[in-house]
mmCIF file of N, CA and C in Angstrom:
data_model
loop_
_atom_site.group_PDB
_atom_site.id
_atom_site.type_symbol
_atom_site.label_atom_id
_atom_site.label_comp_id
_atom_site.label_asym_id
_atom_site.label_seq_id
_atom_site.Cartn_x
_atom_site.Cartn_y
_atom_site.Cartn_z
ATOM 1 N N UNK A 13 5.070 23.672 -34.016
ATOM 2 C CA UNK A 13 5.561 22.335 -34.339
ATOM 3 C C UNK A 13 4.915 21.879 -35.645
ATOM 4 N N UNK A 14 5.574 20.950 -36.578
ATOM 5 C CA UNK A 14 5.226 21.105 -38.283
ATOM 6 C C UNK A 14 4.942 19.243 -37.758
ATOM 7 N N UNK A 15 3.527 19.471 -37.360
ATOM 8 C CA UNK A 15 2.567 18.279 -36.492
ATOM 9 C C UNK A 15 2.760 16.589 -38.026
ATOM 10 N N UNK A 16 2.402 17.022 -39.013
ATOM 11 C CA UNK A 16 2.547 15.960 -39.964
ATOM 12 C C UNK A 16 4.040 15.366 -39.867
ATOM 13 N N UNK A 17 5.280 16.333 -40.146
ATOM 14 C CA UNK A 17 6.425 15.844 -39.800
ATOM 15 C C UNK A 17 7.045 15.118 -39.116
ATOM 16 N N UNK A 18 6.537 15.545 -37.581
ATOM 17 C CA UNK A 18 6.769 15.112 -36.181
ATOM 18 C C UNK A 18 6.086 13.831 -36.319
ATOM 19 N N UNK A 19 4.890 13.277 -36.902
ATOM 20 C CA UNK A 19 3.423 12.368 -36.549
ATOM 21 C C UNK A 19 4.319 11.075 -37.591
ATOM 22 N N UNK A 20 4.931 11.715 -38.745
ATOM 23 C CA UNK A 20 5.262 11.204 -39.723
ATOM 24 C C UNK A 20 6.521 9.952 -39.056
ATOM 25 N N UNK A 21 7.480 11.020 -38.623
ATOM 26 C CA UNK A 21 8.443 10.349 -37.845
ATOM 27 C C UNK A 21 8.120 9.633 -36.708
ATOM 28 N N UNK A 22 7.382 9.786 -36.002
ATOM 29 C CA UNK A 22 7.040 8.661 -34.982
ATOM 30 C C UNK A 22 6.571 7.803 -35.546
ATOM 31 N N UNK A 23 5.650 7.610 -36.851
ATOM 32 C CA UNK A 23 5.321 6.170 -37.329
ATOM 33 C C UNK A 23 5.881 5.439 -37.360
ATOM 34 N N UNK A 24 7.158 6.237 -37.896
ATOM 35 C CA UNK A 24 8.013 5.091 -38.798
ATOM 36 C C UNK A 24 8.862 4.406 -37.408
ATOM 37 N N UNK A 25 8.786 5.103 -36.241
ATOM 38 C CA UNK A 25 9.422 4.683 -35.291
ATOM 39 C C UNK A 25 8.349 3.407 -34.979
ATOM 40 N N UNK A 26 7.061 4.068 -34.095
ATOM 41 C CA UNK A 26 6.333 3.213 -33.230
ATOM 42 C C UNK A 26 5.509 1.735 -34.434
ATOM 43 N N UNK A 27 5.280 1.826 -35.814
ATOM 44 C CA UNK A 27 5.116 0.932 -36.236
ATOM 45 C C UNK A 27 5.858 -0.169 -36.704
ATOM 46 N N UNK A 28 6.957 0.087 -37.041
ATOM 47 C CA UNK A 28 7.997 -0.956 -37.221
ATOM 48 C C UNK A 28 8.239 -1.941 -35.754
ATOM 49 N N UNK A 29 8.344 -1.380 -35.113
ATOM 50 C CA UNK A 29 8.473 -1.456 -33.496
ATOM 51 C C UNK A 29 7.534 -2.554 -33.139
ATOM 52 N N UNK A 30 5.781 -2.048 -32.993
ATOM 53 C CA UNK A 30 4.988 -2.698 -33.140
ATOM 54 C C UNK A 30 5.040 -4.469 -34.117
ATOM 55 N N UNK A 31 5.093 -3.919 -34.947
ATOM 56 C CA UNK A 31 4.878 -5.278 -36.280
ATOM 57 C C UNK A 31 6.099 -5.891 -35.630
ATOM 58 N N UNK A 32 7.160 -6.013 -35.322
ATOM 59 C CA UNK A 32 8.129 -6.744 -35.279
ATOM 60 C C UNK A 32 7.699 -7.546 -33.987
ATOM 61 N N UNK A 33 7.922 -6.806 -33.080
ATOM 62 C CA UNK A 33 7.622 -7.383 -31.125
ATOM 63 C C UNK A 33 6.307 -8.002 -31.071
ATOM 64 N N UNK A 34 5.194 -7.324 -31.683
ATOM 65 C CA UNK A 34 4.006 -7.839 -30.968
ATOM 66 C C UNK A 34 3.629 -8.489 -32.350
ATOM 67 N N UNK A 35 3.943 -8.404 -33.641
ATOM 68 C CA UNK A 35 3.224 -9.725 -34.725
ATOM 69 C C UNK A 35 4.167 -10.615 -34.940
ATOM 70 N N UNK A 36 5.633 -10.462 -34.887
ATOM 71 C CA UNK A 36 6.206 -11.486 -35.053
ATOM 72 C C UNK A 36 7.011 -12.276 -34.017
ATOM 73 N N UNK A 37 7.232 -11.641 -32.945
ATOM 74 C CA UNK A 37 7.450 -11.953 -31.480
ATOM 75 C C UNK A 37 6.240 -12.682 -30.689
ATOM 76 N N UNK A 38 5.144 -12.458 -30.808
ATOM 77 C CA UNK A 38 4.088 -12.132 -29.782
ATOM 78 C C UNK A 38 2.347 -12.645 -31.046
ATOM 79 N N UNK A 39 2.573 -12.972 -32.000
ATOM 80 C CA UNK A 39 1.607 -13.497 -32.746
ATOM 81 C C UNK A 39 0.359 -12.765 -32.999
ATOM 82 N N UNK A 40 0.466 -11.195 -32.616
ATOM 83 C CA UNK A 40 -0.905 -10.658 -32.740
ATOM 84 C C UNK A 40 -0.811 -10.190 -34.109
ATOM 85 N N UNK A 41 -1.998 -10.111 -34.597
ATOM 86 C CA UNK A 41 -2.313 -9.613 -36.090
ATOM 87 C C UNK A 41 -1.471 -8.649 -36.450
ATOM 88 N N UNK A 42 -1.480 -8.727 -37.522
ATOM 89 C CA UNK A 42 -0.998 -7.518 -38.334
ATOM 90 C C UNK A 42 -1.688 -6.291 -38.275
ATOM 91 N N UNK A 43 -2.978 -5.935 -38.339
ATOM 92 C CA UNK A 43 -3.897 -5.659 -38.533
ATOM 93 C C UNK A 43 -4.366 -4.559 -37.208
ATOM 94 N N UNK A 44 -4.597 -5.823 -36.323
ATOM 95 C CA UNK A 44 -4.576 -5.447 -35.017
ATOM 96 C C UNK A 44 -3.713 -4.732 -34.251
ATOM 97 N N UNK A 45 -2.255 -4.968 -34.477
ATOM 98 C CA UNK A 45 -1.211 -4.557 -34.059
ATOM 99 C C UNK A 45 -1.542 -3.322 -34.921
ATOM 100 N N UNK A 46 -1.606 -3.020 -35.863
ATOM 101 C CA UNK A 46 -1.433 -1.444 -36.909
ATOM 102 C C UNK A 46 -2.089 -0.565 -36.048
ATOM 103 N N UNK A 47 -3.952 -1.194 -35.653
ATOM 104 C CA UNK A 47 -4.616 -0.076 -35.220
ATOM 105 C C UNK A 47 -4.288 0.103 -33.827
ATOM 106 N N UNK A 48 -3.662 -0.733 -32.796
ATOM 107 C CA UNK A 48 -3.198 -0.602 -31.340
ATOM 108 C C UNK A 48 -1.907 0.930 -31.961
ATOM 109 N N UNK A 49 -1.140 0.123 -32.771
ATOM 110 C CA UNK A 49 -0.274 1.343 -32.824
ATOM 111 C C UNK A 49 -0.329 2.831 -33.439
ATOM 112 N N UNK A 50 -1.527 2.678 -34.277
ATOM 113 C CA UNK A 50 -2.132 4.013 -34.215
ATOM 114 C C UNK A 50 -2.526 4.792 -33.425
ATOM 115 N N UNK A 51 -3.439 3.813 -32.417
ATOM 116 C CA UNK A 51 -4.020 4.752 -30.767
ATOM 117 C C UNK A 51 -3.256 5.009 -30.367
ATOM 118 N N UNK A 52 -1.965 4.113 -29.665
ATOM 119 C CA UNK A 52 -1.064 4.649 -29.638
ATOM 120 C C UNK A 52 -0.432 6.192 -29.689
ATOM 121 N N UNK A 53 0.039 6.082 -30.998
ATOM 122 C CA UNK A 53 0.868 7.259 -31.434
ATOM 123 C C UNK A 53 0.070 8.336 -31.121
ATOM 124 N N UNK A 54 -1.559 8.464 -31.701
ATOM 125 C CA UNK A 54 -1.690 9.749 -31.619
ATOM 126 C C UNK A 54 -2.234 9.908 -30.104
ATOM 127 N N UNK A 55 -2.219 8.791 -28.944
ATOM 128 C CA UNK A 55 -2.203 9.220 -28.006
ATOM 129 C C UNK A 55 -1.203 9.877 -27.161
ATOM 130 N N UNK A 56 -0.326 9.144 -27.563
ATOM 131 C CA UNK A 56 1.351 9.712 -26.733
ATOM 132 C C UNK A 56 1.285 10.536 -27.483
ATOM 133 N N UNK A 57 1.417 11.408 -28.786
ATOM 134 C CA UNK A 57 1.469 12.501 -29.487
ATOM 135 C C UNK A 57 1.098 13.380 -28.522
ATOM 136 N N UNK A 58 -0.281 13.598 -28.375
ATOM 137 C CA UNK A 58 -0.908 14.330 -28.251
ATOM 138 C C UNK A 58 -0.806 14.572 -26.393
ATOM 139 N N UNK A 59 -0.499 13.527 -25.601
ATOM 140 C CA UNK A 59 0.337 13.593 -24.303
ATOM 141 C C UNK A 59 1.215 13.573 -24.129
ATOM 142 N N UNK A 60 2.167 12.914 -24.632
ATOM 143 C CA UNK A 60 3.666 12.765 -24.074
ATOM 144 C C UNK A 60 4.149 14.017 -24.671
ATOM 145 N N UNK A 61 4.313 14.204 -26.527
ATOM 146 C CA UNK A 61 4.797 14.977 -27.441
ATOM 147 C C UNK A 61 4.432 16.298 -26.953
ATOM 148 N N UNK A 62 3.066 16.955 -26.979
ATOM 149 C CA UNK A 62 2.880 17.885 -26.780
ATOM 150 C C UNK A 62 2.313 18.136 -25.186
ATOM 151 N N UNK A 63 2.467 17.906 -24.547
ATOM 152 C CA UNK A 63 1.525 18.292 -23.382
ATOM 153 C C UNK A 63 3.051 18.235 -22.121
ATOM 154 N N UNK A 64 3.551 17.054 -22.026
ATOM 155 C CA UNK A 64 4.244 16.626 -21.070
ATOM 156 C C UNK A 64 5.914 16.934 -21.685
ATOM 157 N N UNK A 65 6.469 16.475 -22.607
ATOM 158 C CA UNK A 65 8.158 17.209 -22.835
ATOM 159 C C UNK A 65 8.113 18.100 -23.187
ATOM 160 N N UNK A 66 6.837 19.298 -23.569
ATOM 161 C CA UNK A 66 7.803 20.874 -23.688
ATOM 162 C C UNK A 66 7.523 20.989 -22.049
ATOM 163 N N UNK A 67 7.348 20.265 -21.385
ATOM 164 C CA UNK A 67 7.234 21.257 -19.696
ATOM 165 C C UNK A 67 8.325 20.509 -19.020
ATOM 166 N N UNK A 68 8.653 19.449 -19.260
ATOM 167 C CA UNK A 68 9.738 18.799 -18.232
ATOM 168 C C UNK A 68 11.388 18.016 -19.262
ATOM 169 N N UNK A 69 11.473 17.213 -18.876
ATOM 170 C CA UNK A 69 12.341 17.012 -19.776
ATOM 171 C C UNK A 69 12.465 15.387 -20.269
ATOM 172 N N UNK A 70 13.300 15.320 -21.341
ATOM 173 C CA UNK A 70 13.790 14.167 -22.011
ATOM 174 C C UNK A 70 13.209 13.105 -20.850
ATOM 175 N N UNK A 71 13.636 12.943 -20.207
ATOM 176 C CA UNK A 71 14.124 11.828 -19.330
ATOM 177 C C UNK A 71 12.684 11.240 -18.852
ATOM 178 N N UNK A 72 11.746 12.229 -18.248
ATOM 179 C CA UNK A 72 10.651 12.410 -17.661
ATOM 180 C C UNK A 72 9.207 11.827 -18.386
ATOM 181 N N UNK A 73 9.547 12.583 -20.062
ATOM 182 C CA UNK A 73 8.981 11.810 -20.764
ATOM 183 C C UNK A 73 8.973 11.244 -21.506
ATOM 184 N N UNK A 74 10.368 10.518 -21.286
ATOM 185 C CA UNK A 74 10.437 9.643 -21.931
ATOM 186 C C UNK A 74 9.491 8.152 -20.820
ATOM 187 N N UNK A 75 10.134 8.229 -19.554
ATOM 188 C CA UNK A 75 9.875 7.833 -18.703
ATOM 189 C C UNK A 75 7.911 7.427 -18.542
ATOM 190 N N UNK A 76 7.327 8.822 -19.048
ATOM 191 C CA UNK A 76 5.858 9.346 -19.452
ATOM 192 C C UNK A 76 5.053 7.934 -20.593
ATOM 193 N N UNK A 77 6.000 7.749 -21.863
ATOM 194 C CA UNK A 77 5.648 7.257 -22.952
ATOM 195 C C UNK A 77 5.549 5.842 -22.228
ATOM 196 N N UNK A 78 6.828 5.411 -21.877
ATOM 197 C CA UNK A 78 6.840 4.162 -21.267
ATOM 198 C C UNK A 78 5.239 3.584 -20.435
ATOM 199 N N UNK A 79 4.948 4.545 -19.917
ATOM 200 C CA UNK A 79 3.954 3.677 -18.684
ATOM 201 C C UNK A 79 2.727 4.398 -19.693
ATOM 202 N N UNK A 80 2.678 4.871 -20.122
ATOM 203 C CA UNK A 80 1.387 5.015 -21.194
ATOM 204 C C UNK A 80 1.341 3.972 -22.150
ATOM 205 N N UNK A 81 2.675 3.918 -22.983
ATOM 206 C CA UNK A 81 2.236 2.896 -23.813
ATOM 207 C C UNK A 81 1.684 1.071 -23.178
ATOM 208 N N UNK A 82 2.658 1.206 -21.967
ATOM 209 C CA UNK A 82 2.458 -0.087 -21.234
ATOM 210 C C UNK A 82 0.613 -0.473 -20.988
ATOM 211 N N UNK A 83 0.290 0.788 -20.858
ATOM 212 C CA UNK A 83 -1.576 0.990 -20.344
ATOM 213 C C UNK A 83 -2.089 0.909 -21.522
ATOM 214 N N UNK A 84 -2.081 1.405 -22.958
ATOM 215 C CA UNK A 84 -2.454 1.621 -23.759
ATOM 216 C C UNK A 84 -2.525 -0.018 -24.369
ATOM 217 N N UNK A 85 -1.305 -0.543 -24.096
ATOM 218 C CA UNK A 85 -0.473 -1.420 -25.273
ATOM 219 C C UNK A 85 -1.788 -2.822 -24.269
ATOM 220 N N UNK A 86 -1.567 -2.849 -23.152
ATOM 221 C CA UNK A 86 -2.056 -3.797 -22.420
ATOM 222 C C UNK A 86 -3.943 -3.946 -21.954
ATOM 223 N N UNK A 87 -4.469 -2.575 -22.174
ATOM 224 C CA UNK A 87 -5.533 -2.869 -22.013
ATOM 225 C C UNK A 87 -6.047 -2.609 -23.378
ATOM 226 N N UNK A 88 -5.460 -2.451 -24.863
ATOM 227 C CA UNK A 88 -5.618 -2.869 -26.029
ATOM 228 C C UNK A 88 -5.668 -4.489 -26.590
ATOM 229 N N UNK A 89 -4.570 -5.124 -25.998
ATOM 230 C CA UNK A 89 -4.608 -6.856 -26.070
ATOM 231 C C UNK A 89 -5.791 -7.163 -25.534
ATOM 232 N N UNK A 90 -6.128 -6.788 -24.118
ATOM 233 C CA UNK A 90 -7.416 -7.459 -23.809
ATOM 234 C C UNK A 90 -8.071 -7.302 -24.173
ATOM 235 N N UNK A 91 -8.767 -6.031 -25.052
ATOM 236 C CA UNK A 91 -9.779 -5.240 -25.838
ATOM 237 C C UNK A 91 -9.841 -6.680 -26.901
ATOM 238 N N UNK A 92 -9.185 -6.353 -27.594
ATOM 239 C CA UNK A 92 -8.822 -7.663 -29.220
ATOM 240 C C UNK A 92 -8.833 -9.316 -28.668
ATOM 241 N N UNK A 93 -8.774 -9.365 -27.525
ATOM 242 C CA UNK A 93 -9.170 -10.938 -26.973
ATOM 243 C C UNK A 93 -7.413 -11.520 -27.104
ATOM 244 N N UNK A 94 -6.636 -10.933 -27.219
ATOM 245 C CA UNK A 94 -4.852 -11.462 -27.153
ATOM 246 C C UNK A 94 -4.888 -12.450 -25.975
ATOM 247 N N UNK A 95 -4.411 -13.358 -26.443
ATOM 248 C CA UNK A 95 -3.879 -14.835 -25.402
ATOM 249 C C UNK A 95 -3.071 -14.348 -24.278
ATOM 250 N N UNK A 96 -2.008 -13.530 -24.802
ATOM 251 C CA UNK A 96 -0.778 -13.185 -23.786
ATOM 252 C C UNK A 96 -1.374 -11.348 -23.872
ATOM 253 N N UNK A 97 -1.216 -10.896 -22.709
ATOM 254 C CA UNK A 97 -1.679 -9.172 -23.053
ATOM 255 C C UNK A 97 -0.457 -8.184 -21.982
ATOM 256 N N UNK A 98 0.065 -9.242 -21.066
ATOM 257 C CA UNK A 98 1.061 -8.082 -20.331
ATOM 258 C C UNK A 98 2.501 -7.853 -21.118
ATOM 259 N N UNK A 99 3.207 -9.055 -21.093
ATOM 260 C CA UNK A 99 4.292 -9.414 -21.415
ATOM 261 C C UNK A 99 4.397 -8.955 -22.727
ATOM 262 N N UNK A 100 3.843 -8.901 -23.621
ATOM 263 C CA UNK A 100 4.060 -7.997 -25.286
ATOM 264 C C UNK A 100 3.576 -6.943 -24.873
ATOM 265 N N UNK A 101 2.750 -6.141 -23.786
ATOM 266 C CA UNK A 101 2.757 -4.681 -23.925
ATOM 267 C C UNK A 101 3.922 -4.149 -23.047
ATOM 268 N N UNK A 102 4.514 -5.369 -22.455
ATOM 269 C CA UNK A 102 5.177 -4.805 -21.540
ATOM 270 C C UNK A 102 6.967 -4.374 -22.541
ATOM 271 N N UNK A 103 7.326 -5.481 -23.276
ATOM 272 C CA UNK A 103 8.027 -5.889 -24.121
ATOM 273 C C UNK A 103 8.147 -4.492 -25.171
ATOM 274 N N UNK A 104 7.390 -4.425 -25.528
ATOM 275 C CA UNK A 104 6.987 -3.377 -26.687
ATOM 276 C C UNK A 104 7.058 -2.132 -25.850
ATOM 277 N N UNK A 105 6.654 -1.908 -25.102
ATOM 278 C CA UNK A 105 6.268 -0.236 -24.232
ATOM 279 C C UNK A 105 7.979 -0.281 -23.744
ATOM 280 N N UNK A 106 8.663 -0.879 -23.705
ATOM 281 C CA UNK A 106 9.983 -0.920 -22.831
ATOM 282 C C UNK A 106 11.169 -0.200 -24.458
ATOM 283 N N UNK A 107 11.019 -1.284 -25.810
ATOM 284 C CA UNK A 107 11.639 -0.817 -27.172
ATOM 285 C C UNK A 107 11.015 0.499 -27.604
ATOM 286 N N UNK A 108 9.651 1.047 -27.152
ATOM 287 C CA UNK A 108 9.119 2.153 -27.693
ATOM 288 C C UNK A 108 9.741 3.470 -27.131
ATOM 289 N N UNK A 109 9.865 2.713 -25.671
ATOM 290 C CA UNK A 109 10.382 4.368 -24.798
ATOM 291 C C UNK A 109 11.910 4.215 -25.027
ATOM 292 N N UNK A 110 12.995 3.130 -25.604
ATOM 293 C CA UNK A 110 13.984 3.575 -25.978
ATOM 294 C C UNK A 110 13.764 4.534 -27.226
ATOM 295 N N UNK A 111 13.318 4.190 -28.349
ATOM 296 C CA UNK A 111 13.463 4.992 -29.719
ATOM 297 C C UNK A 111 12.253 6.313 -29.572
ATOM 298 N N UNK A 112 11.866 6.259 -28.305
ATOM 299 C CA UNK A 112 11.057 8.232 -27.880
ATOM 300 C C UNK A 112 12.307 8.520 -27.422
ATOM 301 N N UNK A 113 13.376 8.484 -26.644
ATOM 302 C CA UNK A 113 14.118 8.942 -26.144
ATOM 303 C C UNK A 113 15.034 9.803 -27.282
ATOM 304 N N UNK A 114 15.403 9.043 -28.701
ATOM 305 C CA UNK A 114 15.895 9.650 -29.458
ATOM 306 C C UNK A 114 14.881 10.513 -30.147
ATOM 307 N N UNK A 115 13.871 10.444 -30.727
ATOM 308 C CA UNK A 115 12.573 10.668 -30.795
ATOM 309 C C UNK A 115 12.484 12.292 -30.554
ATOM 310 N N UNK A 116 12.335 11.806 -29.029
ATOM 311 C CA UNK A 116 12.418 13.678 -28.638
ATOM 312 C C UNK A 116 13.877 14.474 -28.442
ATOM 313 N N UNK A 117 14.986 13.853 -28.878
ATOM 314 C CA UNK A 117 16.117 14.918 -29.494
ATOM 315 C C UNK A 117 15.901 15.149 -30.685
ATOM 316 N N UNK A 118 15.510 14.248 -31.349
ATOM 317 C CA UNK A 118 14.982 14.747 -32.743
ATOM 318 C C UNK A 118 14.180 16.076 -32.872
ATOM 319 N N UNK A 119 13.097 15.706 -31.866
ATOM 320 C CA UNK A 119 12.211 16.902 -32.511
ATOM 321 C C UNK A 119 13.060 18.290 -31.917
ATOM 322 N N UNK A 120 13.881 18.232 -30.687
ATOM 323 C CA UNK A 120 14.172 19.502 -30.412
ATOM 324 C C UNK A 120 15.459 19.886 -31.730
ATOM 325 N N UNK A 121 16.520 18.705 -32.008
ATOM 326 C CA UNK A 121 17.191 19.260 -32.586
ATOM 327 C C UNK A 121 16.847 19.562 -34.066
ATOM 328 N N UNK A 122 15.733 19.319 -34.548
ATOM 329 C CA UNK A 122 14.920 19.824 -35.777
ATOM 330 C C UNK A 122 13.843 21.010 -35.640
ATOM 331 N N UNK A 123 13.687 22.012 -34.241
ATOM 332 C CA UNK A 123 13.098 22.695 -33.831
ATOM 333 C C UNK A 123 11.932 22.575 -34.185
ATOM 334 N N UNK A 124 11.346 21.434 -34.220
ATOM 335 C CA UNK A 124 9.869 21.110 -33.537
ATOM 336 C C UNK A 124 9.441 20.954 -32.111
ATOM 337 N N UNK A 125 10.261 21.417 -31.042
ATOM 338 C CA UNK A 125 9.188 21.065 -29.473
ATOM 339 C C UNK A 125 10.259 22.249 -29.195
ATOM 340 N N UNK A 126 9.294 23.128 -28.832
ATOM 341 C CA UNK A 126 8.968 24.218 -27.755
ATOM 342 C C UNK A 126 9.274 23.485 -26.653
ATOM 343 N N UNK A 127 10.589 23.530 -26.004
ATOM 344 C CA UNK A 127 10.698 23.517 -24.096
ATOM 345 C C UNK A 127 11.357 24.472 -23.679
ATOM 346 N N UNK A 128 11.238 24.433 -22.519
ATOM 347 C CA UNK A 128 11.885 25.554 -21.546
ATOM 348 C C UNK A 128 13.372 25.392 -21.769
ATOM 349 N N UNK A 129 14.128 26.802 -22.227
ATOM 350 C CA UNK A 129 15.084 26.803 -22.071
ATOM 351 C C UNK A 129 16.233 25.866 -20.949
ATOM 352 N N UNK A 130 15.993 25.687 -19.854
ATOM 353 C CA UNK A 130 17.023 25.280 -19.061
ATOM 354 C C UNK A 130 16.513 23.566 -18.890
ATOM 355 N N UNK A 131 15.245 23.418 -19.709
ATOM 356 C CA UNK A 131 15.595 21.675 -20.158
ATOM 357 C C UNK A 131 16.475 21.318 -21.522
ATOM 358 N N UNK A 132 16.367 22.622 -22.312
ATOM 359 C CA UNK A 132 17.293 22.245 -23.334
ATOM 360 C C UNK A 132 18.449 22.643 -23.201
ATOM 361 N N UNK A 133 18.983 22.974 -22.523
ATOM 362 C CA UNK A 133 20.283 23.458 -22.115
ATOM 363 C C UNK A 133 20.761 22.031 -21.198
ATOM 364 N N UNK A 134 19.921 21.425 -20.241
ATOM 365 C CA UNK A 134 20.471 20.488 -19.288
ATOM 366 C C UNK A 134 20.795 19.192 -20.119
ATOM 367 N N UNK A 135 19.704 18.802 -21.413
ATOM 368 C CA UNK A 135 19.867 17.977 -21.926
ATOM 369 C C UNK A 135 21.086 18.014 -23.454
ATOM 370 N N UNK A 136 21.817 19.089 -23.471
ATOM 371 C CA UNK A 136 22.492 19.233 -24.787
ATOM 372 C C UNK A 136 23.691 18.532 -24.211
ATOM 373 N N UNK A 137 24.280 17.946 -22.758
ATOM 374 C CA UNK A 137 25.560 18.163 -22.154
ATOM 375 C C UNK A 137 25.183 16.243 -22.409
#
């Protein structure tokens, strides 16, 4: 997997995402919001991306990103002292696991993720 490429494209996904929902929706820093969505990324990267969708499929982890980012996103607000901490991670973790869903057709149909044949076969239909 060509890891900068893949890392590259999820930024542009999970930070836009971020800055919009949780700084201009949800009033948290700019700042703050950047480095939540950094942990973030290279946490789901490094779990969801590589560990969990080459073994199961689309759906699963996409399903995966969702309740990670929700944990990530929510015990990050409380970390930073955030007024509101469920409802914007909840908000945000819900828009994030839509655009992983395309996310990880991307990477298969750009042959970056290694999965098992008969998840990429179930998911091409």
């Amino acid at each position: 997997m060509e890891h900068g490429k893949a890392l590259g494209m999820k930024a542009l996904m999970v930070l836009p995402i971020m800055w919009i929902v949780m700084t201009l929706f949800f009033n948290v820093s700019f700042w703050s919001t950047t480095v939540l969505g950094i942990i973030l990324m290279a946490v789901a990267y490094a779990l969801g991306d590589m560990m969990i969708f080459p073994r199961t499929s689309n759906m699963m982890a996409t399903v995966s990103d969702f309740v990670l980012a929700l944990i990530v996103l929510w015990i990050g607000l409380a970390v930073i002292g955030a007024e509101s901490t469920f409802l914007p991670a909840l908000v945000t973790a819900v828009v994030i696991a839509a655009g992983e869903w395309f996310y990880h057709k991307w990477l298969v149909k750009n042959n970056m993720a290694t999965i098992r044949e008969s998840h990429r076969l179930s998911e091409s239909h």
